[in-house]
mmCIF file of N, CA and C in Angstrom:
data_model
loop_
_atom_site.group_PDB
_atom_site.id
_atom_site.type_symbol
_atom_site.label_atom_id
_atom_site.label_comp_id
_atom_site.label_asym_id
_atom_site.label_seq_id
_atom_site.Cartn_x
_atom_site.Cartn_y
_atom_site.Cartn_z
ATOM 1 N N ASN N 1 87.152 99.935 145.208
ATOM 2 C CA ASN N 1 87.345 98.891 146.023
ATOM 3 C C ASN N 1 87.923 97.702 145.480
ATOM 4 N N ALA N 2 88.648 97.771 144.203
ATOM 5 C CA ALA N 2 89.527 96.932 143.136
ATOM 6 C C ALA N 2 90.345 97.051 143.334
ATOM 7 N N GLN N 3 91.213 95.789 143.608
ATOM 8 C CA GLN N 3 92.483 95.796 143.731
ATOM 9 C C GLN N 3 93.138 95.381 142.083
ATOM 10 N N CYS N 4 93.602 96.310 141.081
ATOM 11 C CA CYS N 4 93.649 95.937 139.654
ATOM 12 C C CYS N 4 94.876 95.792 139.329
ATOM 13 N N ALA N 5 95.610 94.809 138.032
ATOM 14 C CA ALA N 5 97.046 95.261 137.669
ATOM 15 C C ALA N 5 97.141 94.726 136.198
ATOM 16 N N CYS N 6 97.132 95.000 135.485
ATOM 17 C CA CYS N 6 97.376 94.540 134.024
ATOM 18 C C CYS N 6 98.725 93.514 133.741
ATOM 19 N N VAL N 7 98.041 92.708 133.342
ATOM 20 C CA VAL N 7 99.239 91.615 133.497
ATOM 21 C C VAL N 7 98.882 91.150 131.494
ATOM 22 N N ASN N 8 100.169 91.063 131.011
ATOM 23 C CA ASN N 8 99.998 90.764 129.414
ATOM 24 C C ASN N 8 99.042 91.453 128.976
ATOM 25 N N HIS N 9 98.941 92.736 129.034
ATOM 26 C CA HIS N 9 98.082 93.988 128.494
ATOM 27 C C HIS N 9 96.584 93.455 128.784
ATOM 28 N N GLU N 10 96.138 92.633 129.901
ATOM 29 C CA GLU N 10 94.942 92.111 130.237
ATOM 30 C C GLU N 10 94.665 92.758 131.720
ATOM 31 N N THR N 11 93.461 93.763 131.797
ATOM 32 C CA THR N 11 93.531 93.862 133.291
ATOM 33 C C THR N 11 92.731 92.865 134.160
ATOM 34 N N ILE N 12 93.669 92.631 135.096
ATOM 35 C CA ILE N 12 92.923 91.718 136.203
ATOM 36 C C ILE N 12 92.720 92.363 137.422
ATOM 37 N N CYS N 13 91.454 91.790 138.160
ATOM 38 C CA CYS N 13 90.682 92.304 139.059
ATOM 39 C C CYS N 13 90.672 91.653 140.059
ATOM 40 N N ARG N 14 90.859 92.325 141.381
ATOM 41 C CA ARG N 14 90.691 91.272 142.610
ATOM 42 C C ARG N 14 89.833 91.750 143.832
ATOM 43 N N CYS N 15 88.356 90.956 143.880
ATOM 44 C CA CYS N 15 87.629 91.692 144.641
ATOM 45 C C CYS N 15 87.177 91.083 146.026
ATOM 46 N N PRO N 16 86.252 91.907 147.065
ATOM 47 C CA PRO N 16 86.451 91.249 148.157
ATOM 48 C C PRO N 16 85.040 90.012 147.393
ATOM 49 N N ASP N 17 84.905 88.894 148.742
ATOM 50 C CA ASP N 17 84.093 87.702 148.520
ATOM 51 C C ASP N 17 82.484 88.409 148.265
ATOM 52 N N GLY N 18 81.716 88.113 147.415
ATOM 53 C CA GLY N 18 80.491 88.801 147.379
ATOM 54 C C GLY N 18 80.183 89.889 146.068
ATOM 55 N N PHE N 19 81.963 90.027 145.606
ATOM 56 C CA PHE N 19 81.652 91.225 144.600
ATOM 57 C C PHE N 19 82.821 90.375 143.320
ATOM 58 N N GLN N 20 82.570 91.254 142.137
ATOM 59 C CA GLN N 20 83.428 90.609 141.080
ATOM 60 C C GLN N 20 83.941 92.118 140.603
ATOM 61 N N GLY N 21 84.896 91.713 139.697
ATOM 62 C CA GLY N 21 85.834 92.675 139.174
ATOM 63 C C GLY N 21 85.317 93.712 137.562
ATOM 64 N N ASN N 22 85.385 94.575 137.937
ATOM 65 C CA ASN N 22 84.584 95.524 136.873
ATOM 66 C C ASN N 22 86.027 96.193 136.806
ATOM 67 N N PRO N 23 87.003 96.240 135.314
ATOM 68 C CA PRO N 23 88.123 97.285 135.349
ATOM 69 C C PRO N 23 87.982 98.504 135.249
ATOM 70 N N SER N 24 86.350 98.883 134.527
ATOM 71 C CA SER N 24 86.141 100.578 134.597
ATOM 72 C C SER N 24 86.558 101.459 135.875
ATOM 73 N N PRO N 25 87.065 102.284 135.691
ATOM 74 C CA PRO N 25 87.219 103.139 136.914
ATOM 75 C C PRO N 25 85.918 103.790 137.939
ATOM 76 N N GLN N 26 85.128 103.751 136.918
ATOM 77 C CA GLN N 26 83.744 104.010 137.597
ATOM 78 C C GLN N 26 83.013 103.232 138.985
ATOM 79 N N GLN N 27 83.459 101.870 138.536
ATOM 80 C CA GLN N 27 82.408 100.733 139.262
ATOM 81 C C GLN N 27 83.608 100.176 140.089
ATOM 82 N N GLY N 28 84.579 99.924 139.504
ATOM 83 C CA GLY N 28 85.689 98.649 140.550
ATOM 84 C C GLY N 28 85.229 97.752 140.661
ATOM 85 N N CYS N 29 84.931 96.955 141.770
ATOM 86 C CA CYS N 29 83.906 95.972 142.500
ATOM 87 C C CYS N 29 82.588 96.138 142.314
ATOM 88 N N VAL N 30 82.040 95.088 141.722
ATOM 89 C CA VAL N 30 80.535 95.467 141.496
ATOM 90 C C VAL N 30 79.853 94.075 142.284
ATOM 91 N N ARG N 31 78.827 94.437 143.087
ATOM 92 C CA ARG N 31 78.161 93.042 143.994
ATOM 93 C C ARG N 31 77.672 92.097 143.236
ATOM 94 N N VAL N 32 77.918 90.882 143.111
ATOM 95 C CA VAL N 32 77.341 89.963 142.276
ATOM 96 C C VAL N 32 76.091 89.851 142.958
ATOM 97 N N PRO N 33 74.933 89.295 142.124
ATOM 98 C CA PRO N 33 73.117 89.305 142.770
ATOM 99 C C PRO N 33 73.204 87.898 143.192
ATOM 100 N N GLN N 34 72.893 87.874 144.295
ATOM 101 C CA GLN N 34 72.702 86.400 144.468
ATOM 102 C C GLN N 34 71.068 86.295 144.908
ATOM 103 N N SER N 35 70.775 85.146 144.397
ATOM 104 C CA SER N 35 69.207 85.031 144.486
ATOM 105 C C SER N 35 69.006 84.131 145.676
ATOM 106 N N CYS N 36 67.552 84.448 145.713
ATOM 107 C CA CYS N 36 67.075 83.789 147.523
ATOM 108 C C CYS N 36 65.876 83.796 147.225
ATOM 109 N N ARG N 37 65.423 83.243 148.709
ATOM 110 C CA ARG N 37 63.678 82.550 148.539
ATOM 111 C C ARG N 37 63.310 83.688 149.772
ATOM 112 N N SER N 38 64.414 83.449 150.846
ATOM 113 C CA SER N 38 64.226 84.080 151.863
ATOM 114 C C SER N 38 65.484 84.575 152.600
ATOM 115 N N LYS N 39 65.244 85.322 153.730
ATOM 116 C CA LYS N 39 66.676 86.291 154.106
ATOM 117 C C LYS N 39 67.625 85.524 154.698
ATOM 118 N N ASP N 40 67.333 84.282 155.163
ATOM 119 C CA ASP N 40 68.077 83.180 155.423
ATOM 120 C C ASP N 40 69.066 82.857 154.311
ATOM 121 N N GLN N 41 69.084 82.973 152.953
ATOM 122 C CA GLN N 41 70.152 82.510 152.183
ATOM 123 C C GLN N 41 70.894 83.630 151.437
ATOM 124 N N CYS N 42 70.379 84.858 152.407
ATOM 125 C CA CYS N 42 71.479 85.949 151.727
ATOM 126 C C CYS N 42 72.701 85.902 153.197
ATOM 127 N N PRO N 43 73.630 86.639 152.672
ATOM 128 C CA PRO N 43 74.818 86.661 153.687
ATOM 129 C C PRO N 43 74.179 87.461 154.562
ATOM 130 N N ARG N 44 74.950 87.721 155.565
ATOM 131 C CA ARG N 44 74.837 88.291 156.887
ATOM 132 C C ARG N 44 74.445 89.791 156.783
ATOM 133 N N GLY N 45 73.507 90.023 157.043
ATOM 134 C CA GLY N 45 72.968 91.836 156.976
ATOM 135 C C GLY N 45 72.391 92.047 156.142
ATOM 136 N N GLN N 46 72.034 91.184 154.958
ATOM 137 C CA GLN N 46 71.255 91.677 153.412
ATOM 138 C C GLN N 46 70.076 90.706 153.817
ATOM 139 N N MET N 47 69.000 91.609 153.066
ATOM 140 C CA MET N 47 67.513 91.189 153.164
ATOM 141 C C MET N 47 67.405 90.605 151.704
ATOM 142 N N CYS N 48 66.090 90.254 151.527
ATOM 143 C CA CYS N 48 66.007 88.939 150.595
ATOM 144 C C CYS N 48 64.918 90.343 149.730
ATOM 145 N N VAL N 49 65.306 91.051 148.591
ATOM 146 C CA VAL N 49 63.581 91.767 147.964
ATOM 147 C C VAL N 49 64.025 90.986 146.636
ATOM 148 N N GLU N 50 62.609 90.868 146.199
ATOM 149 C CA GLU N 50 62.417 90.413 144.897
ATOM 150 C C GLU N 50 63.144 89.111 144.740
ATOM 151 N N HIS N 51 63.369 88.195 145.520
ATOM 152 C CA HIS N 51 64.326 86.981 145.158
ATOM 153 C C HIS N 51 65.967 87.104 144.985
ATOM 154 N N VAL N 52 66.314 88.445 145.120
ATOM 155 C CA VAL N 52 67.434 88.826 145.217
ATOM 156 C C VAL N 52 67.877 89.551 146.574
ATOM 157 N N CYS N 53 69.139 88.754 147.039
ATOM 158 C CA CYS N 53 69.605 89.400 148.187
ATOM 159 C C CYS N 53 70.184 90.902 148.240
ATOM 160 N N LYS N 54 69.714 91.871 149.072
ATOM 161 C CA LYS N 54 70.242 93.609 149.232
ATOM 162 C C LYS N 54 70.800 93.850 150.126
ATOM 163 N N GLN N 55 71.619 94.567 150.120
ATOM 164 C CA GLN N 55 72.400 95.372 151.371
ATOM 165 C C GLN N 55 71.405 96.495 151.374
ATOM 166 N N PRO N 56 70.966 96.821 153.005
ATOM 167 C CA PRO N 56 70.023 97.347 153.504
ATOM 168 C C PRO N 56 70.994 99.013 153.335
ATOM 169 N N CYS N 57 70.102 100.053 153.501
ATOM 170 C CA CYS N 57 71.551 101.570 153.581
ATOM 171 C C CYS N 57 70.288 102.651 154.032
ATOM 172 N N ARG N 58 70.598 103.567 154.717
ATOM 173 C CA ARG N 58 69.875 104.651 154.944
ATOM 174 C C ARG N 58 70.712 105.953 154.214
ATOM 175 N N SER N 59 71.788 105.581 153.650
ATOM 176 C CA SER N 59 72.660 106.381 152.908
ATOM 177 C C SER N 59 73.736 106.032 152.066
ATOM 178 N N GLU N 60 74.247 107.147 151.233
ATOM 179 C CA GLU N 60 74.970 106.293 150.364
ATOM 180 C C GLU N 60 76.479 106.108 150.856
ATOM 181 N N GLY N 61 77.105 106.234 151.683
ATOM 182 C CA GLY N 61 77.939 105.692 152.504
ATOM 183 C C GLY N 61 77.493 104.428 152.907
ATOM 184 N N GLU N 62 76.553 104.085 153.295
ATOM 185 C CA GLU N 62 76.656 102.652 153.681
ATOM 186 C C GLU N 62 76.807 101.292 152.006
ATOM 187 N N CYS N 63 76.374 102.061 151.221
ATOM 188 C CA CYS N 63 76.479 101.391 150.037
ATOM 189 C C CYS N 63 78.281 101.089 149.594
ATOM 190 N N ALA N 64 78.234 100.107 148.287
ATOM 191 C CA ALA N 64 79.675 100.043 147.895
ATOM 192 C C ALA N 64 79.927 101.253 147.168
ATOM 193 N N ALA N 65 81.318 100.967 146.528
ATOM 194 C CA ALA N 65 81.537 102.011 145.460
ATOM 195 C C ALA N 65 80.965 101.445 144.228
ATOM 196 N N GLY N 66 80.344 102.367 143.486
ATOM 197 C CA GLY N 66 79.326 102.319 141.958
ATOM 198 C C GLY N 66 78.013 101.946 142.697
ATOM 199 N N GLU N 67 77.662 102.242 144.023
ATOM 200 C CA GLU N 67 76.449 101.567 144.392
ATOM 201 C C GLU N 67 75.574 103.263 144.840
ATOM 202 N N ARG N 68 74.385 103.223 144.495
ATOM 203 C CA ARG N 68 73.460 104.633 145.371
ATOM 204 C C ARG N 68 72.265 103.757 146.131
ATOM 205 N N CYS N 69 72.349 104.217 147.111
ATOM 206 C CA CYS N 69 71.022 104.033 148.162
ATOM 207 C C CYS N 69 69.721 104.302 147.604
ATOM 208 N N VAL N 70 69.021 103.595 146.820
ATOM 209 C CA VAL N 70 67.803 103.665 146.192
ATOM 210 C C VAL N 70 66.717 102.982 146.823
ATOM 211 N N ALA N 71 65.925 103.651 147.732
ATOM 212 C CA ALA N 71 64.550 102.777 148.692
ATOM 213 C C ALA N 71 64.997 102.067 149.478
ATOM 214 N N ASN N 72 66.055 102.411 150.135
ATOM 215 C CA ASN N 72 66.745 101.688 151.405
ATOM 216 C C ASN N 72 67.630 100.450 151.043
ATOM 217 N N LYS N 73 67.741 100.289 149.663
ATOM 218 C CA LYS N 73 68.504 99.246 149.046
ATOM 219 C C LYS N 73 69.690 99.657 148.385
ATOM 220 N N CYS N 74 70.897 99.355 148.669
ATOM 221 C CA CYS N 74 72.469 99.559 147.726
ATOM 222 C C CYS N 74 71.666 99.407 146.113
ATOM 223 N N GLN N 75 71.664 99.799 145.174
ATOM 224 C CA GLN N 75 71.459 99.355 143.852
ATOM 225 C C GLN N 75 72.620 99.955 143.059
ATOM 226 N N VAL N 76 72.945 99.269 141.827
ATOM 227 C CA VAL N 76 73.891 99.678 141.013
ATOM 228 C C VAL N 76 73.020 100.431 139.819
ATOM 229 N N PRO N 77 73.495 101.833 139.777
ATOM 230 C CA PRO N 77 73.068 102.976 138.846
ATOM 231 C C PRO N 77 72.968 102.593 137.280
ATOM 232 N N CYS N 78 72.292 102.580 136.770
ATOM 233 C CA CYS N 78 72.769 102.543 134.971
ATOM 234 C C CYS N 78 72.061 103.878 134.355
ATOM 235 N N VAL N 79 72.259 103.714 132.917
ATOM 236 C CA VAL N 79 71.511 104.397 131.945
ATOM 237 C C VAL N 79 70.928 103.660 130.723
ATOM 238 N N GLY N 80 71.602 102.543 130.697
ATOM 239 C CA GLY N 80 71.491 101.390 129.623
ATOM 240 C C GLY N 80 71.918 99.736 130.186
ATOM 241 N N HIS N 81 71.050 98.581 129.320
ATOM 242 C CA HIS N 81 71.824 97.744 130.096
ATOM 243 C C HIS N 81 72.862 97.174 129.733
ATOM 244 N N SER N 82 73.554 97.458 129.041
ATOM 245 C CA SER N 82 74.877 97.322 128.770
ATOM 246 C C SER N 82 75.987 97.774 130.154
ATOM 247 N N GLN N 83 75.771 98.800 130.689
ATOM 248 C CA GLN N 83 75.809 99.055 132.401
ATOM 249 C C GLN N 83 75.566 97.465 133.332
ATOM 250 N N CYS N 84 74.671 96.991 133.019
ATOM 251 C CA CYS N 84 74.440 96.008 134.220
ATOM 252 C C CYS N 84 75.008 94.394 133.661
ATOM 253 N N GLN N 85 75.204 93.523 134.782
ATOM 254 C CA GLN N 85 75.342 92.406 134.768
ATOM 255 C C GLN N 85 74.629 91.465 133.203
ATOM 256 N N SER N 86 75.032 90.651 133.063
ATOM 257 C CA SER N 86 74.397 89.794 131.738
ATOM 258 C C SER N 86 72.783 89.335 132.081
ATOM 259 N N SER N 87 72.752 89.109 133.354
ATOM 260 C CA SER N 87 71.401 88.315 134.033
ATOM 261 C C SER N 87 70.367 89.815 134.624
ATOM 262 N N GLN N 88 70.777 91.004 134.215
ATOM 263 C CA GLN N 88 70.225 91.960 134.468
ATOM 264 C C GLN N 88 69.733 93.045 133.389
ATOM 265 N N ALA N 89 68.788 94.065 133.901
ATOM 266 C CA ALA N 89 68.350 94.992 133.006
ATOM 267 C C ALA N 89 68.282 96.087 133.623
ATOM 268 N N CYS N 90 68.181 97.087 133.020
ATOM 269 C CA CYS N 90 68.382 98.613 133.508
ATOM 270 C C CYS N 90 66.876 99.110 133.616
ATOM 271 N N ILE N 91 66.276 99.011 134.731
ATOM 272 C CA ILE N 91 65.196 99.650 133.971
ATOM 273 C C ILE N 91 64.972 100.760 135.717
ATOM 274 N N ASN N 92 64.378 101.935 135.238
ATOM 275 C CA ASN N 92 64.055 103.116 136.188
ATOM 276 C C ASN N 92 65.266 103.475 136.964
ATOM 277 N N SER N 93 66.202 103.425 135.819
ATOM 278 C CA SER N 93 67.992 104.007 136.184
ATOM 279 C C SER N 93 69.083 102.809 137.445
ATOM 280 N N VAL N 94 68.131 101.531 137.556
ATOM 281 C CA VAL N 94 68.907 100.775 138.443
ATOM 282 C C VAL N 94 69.111 99.556 137.717
ATOM 283 N N CYS N 95 69.694 98.506 138.039
ATOM 284 C CA CYS N 95 70.054 97.446 137.254
ATOM 285 C C CYS N 95 69.491 96.362 138.321
ATOM 286 N N VAL N 96 68.705 95.633 137.422
ATOM 287 C CA VAL N 96 67.970 94.679 138.523
ATOM 288 C C VAL N 96 67.606 93.246 137.249
ATOM 289 N N ILE N 97 67.422 92.331 138.277
ATOM 290 C CA ILE N 97 67.263 91.184 137.726
ATOM 291 C C ILE N 97 66.518 90.957 136.732
ATOM 292 N N GLY N 98 66.300 90.384 135.545
ATOM 293 C CA GLY N 98 65.396 90.841 134.837
ATOM 294 C C GLY N 98 65.780 90.321 133.322
ATOM 295 N N CYS N 99 64.940 90.251 132.068
ATOM 296 C CA CYS N 99 64.690 90.140 130.867
ATOM 297 C C CYS N 99 65.394 91.909 130.221
ATOM 298 N N ARG N 100 66.271 91.456 128.697
ATOM 299 C CA ARG N 100 66.402 92.798 128.221
ATOM 300 C C ARG N 100 65.599 92.463 126.961
ATOM 301 N N SER N 101 65.306 91.374 126.424
ATOM 302 C CA SER N 101 64.111 91.211 125.304
ATOM 303 C C SER N 101 63.846 89.939 125.038
ATOM 304 N N ASN N 102 63.109 89.378 124.368
ATOM 305 C CA ASN N 102 62.201 88.023 124.245
ATOM 306 C C ASN N 102 63.053 86.529 124.105
ATOM 307 N N LYS N 103 64.595 87.509 123.475
ATOM 308 C CA LYS N 103 65.727 86.215 123.411
ATOM 309 C C LYS N 103 66.200 85.898 124.825
ATOM 310 N N ASP N 104 65.816 86.710 126.009
ATOM 311 C CA ASP N 104 65.988 86.124 127.227
ATOM 312 C C ASP N 104 65.134 85.128 127.873
ATOM 313 N N CYS N 105 63.952 85.047 127.164
ATOM 314 C CA CYS N 105 62.765 84.262 127.796
ATOM 315 C C CYS N 105 62.574 82.851 127.095
ATOM 316 N N LYS N 106 61.789 81.797 127.531
ATOM 317 C CA LYS N 106 61.618 80.781 127.010
ATOM 318 C C LYS N 106 60.730 81.300 125.956
ATOM 319 N N SER N 107 60.437 80.374 125.296
ATOM 320 C CA SER N 107 59.781 80.772 123.868
ATOM 321 C C SER N 107 58.374 80.863 124.033
ATOM 322 N N SER N 108 57.756 80.311 125.275
ATOM 323 C CA SER N 108 56.248 80.707 125.791
ATOM 324 C C SER N 108 56.060 82.268 127.077
ATOM 325 N N HIS N 109 57.027 82.335 127.124
ATOM 326 C CA HIS N 109 57.416 83.931 127.511
ATOM 327 C C HIS N 109 57.651 84.961 126.816
ATOM 328 N N ALA N 110 57.528 86.270 127.181
ATOM 329 C CA ALA N 110 57.133 87.480 126.896
ATOM 330 C C ALA N 110 58.477 88.375 127.889
ATOM 331 N N CYS N 111 59.292 88.936 127.265
ATOM 332 C CA CYS N 111 60.085 90.083 128.372
ATOM 333 C C CYS N 111 59.290 91.216 127.898
ATOM 334 N N ILE N 112 59.000 91.552 129.249
ATOM 335 C CA ILE N 112 57.635 92.973 129.506
ATOM 336 C C ILE N 112 58.399 94.041 130.702
ATOM 337 N N ASN N 113 58.945 94.992 130.478
ATOM 338 C CA ASN N 113 59.468 95.772 131.564
ATOM 339 C C ASN N 113 59.170 97.398 131.512
#
């Protein structure tokens, strides 16, 4: 779903609203996680789950390229932290908002996944 071009030896991608470019052919555009406290703070058709807006799904076909339908929510699959955005961690093979190490936390907190 990404429209990418090479300009001056750099890959530039354009994505739909709510997505950001990832020039990896496996992912294309990835959904940008949006924080929420209620469904009203999410884009139309999305739900607020654990303070993050999620696209509901019943099958893989309802999710964006590079996402899987897991527990009725479109999720980004992963095998390690490097496949997730910087504010996310790879937990149970999906990218979720969270810490990767104690460096991501205040000195009075610990990263426990």
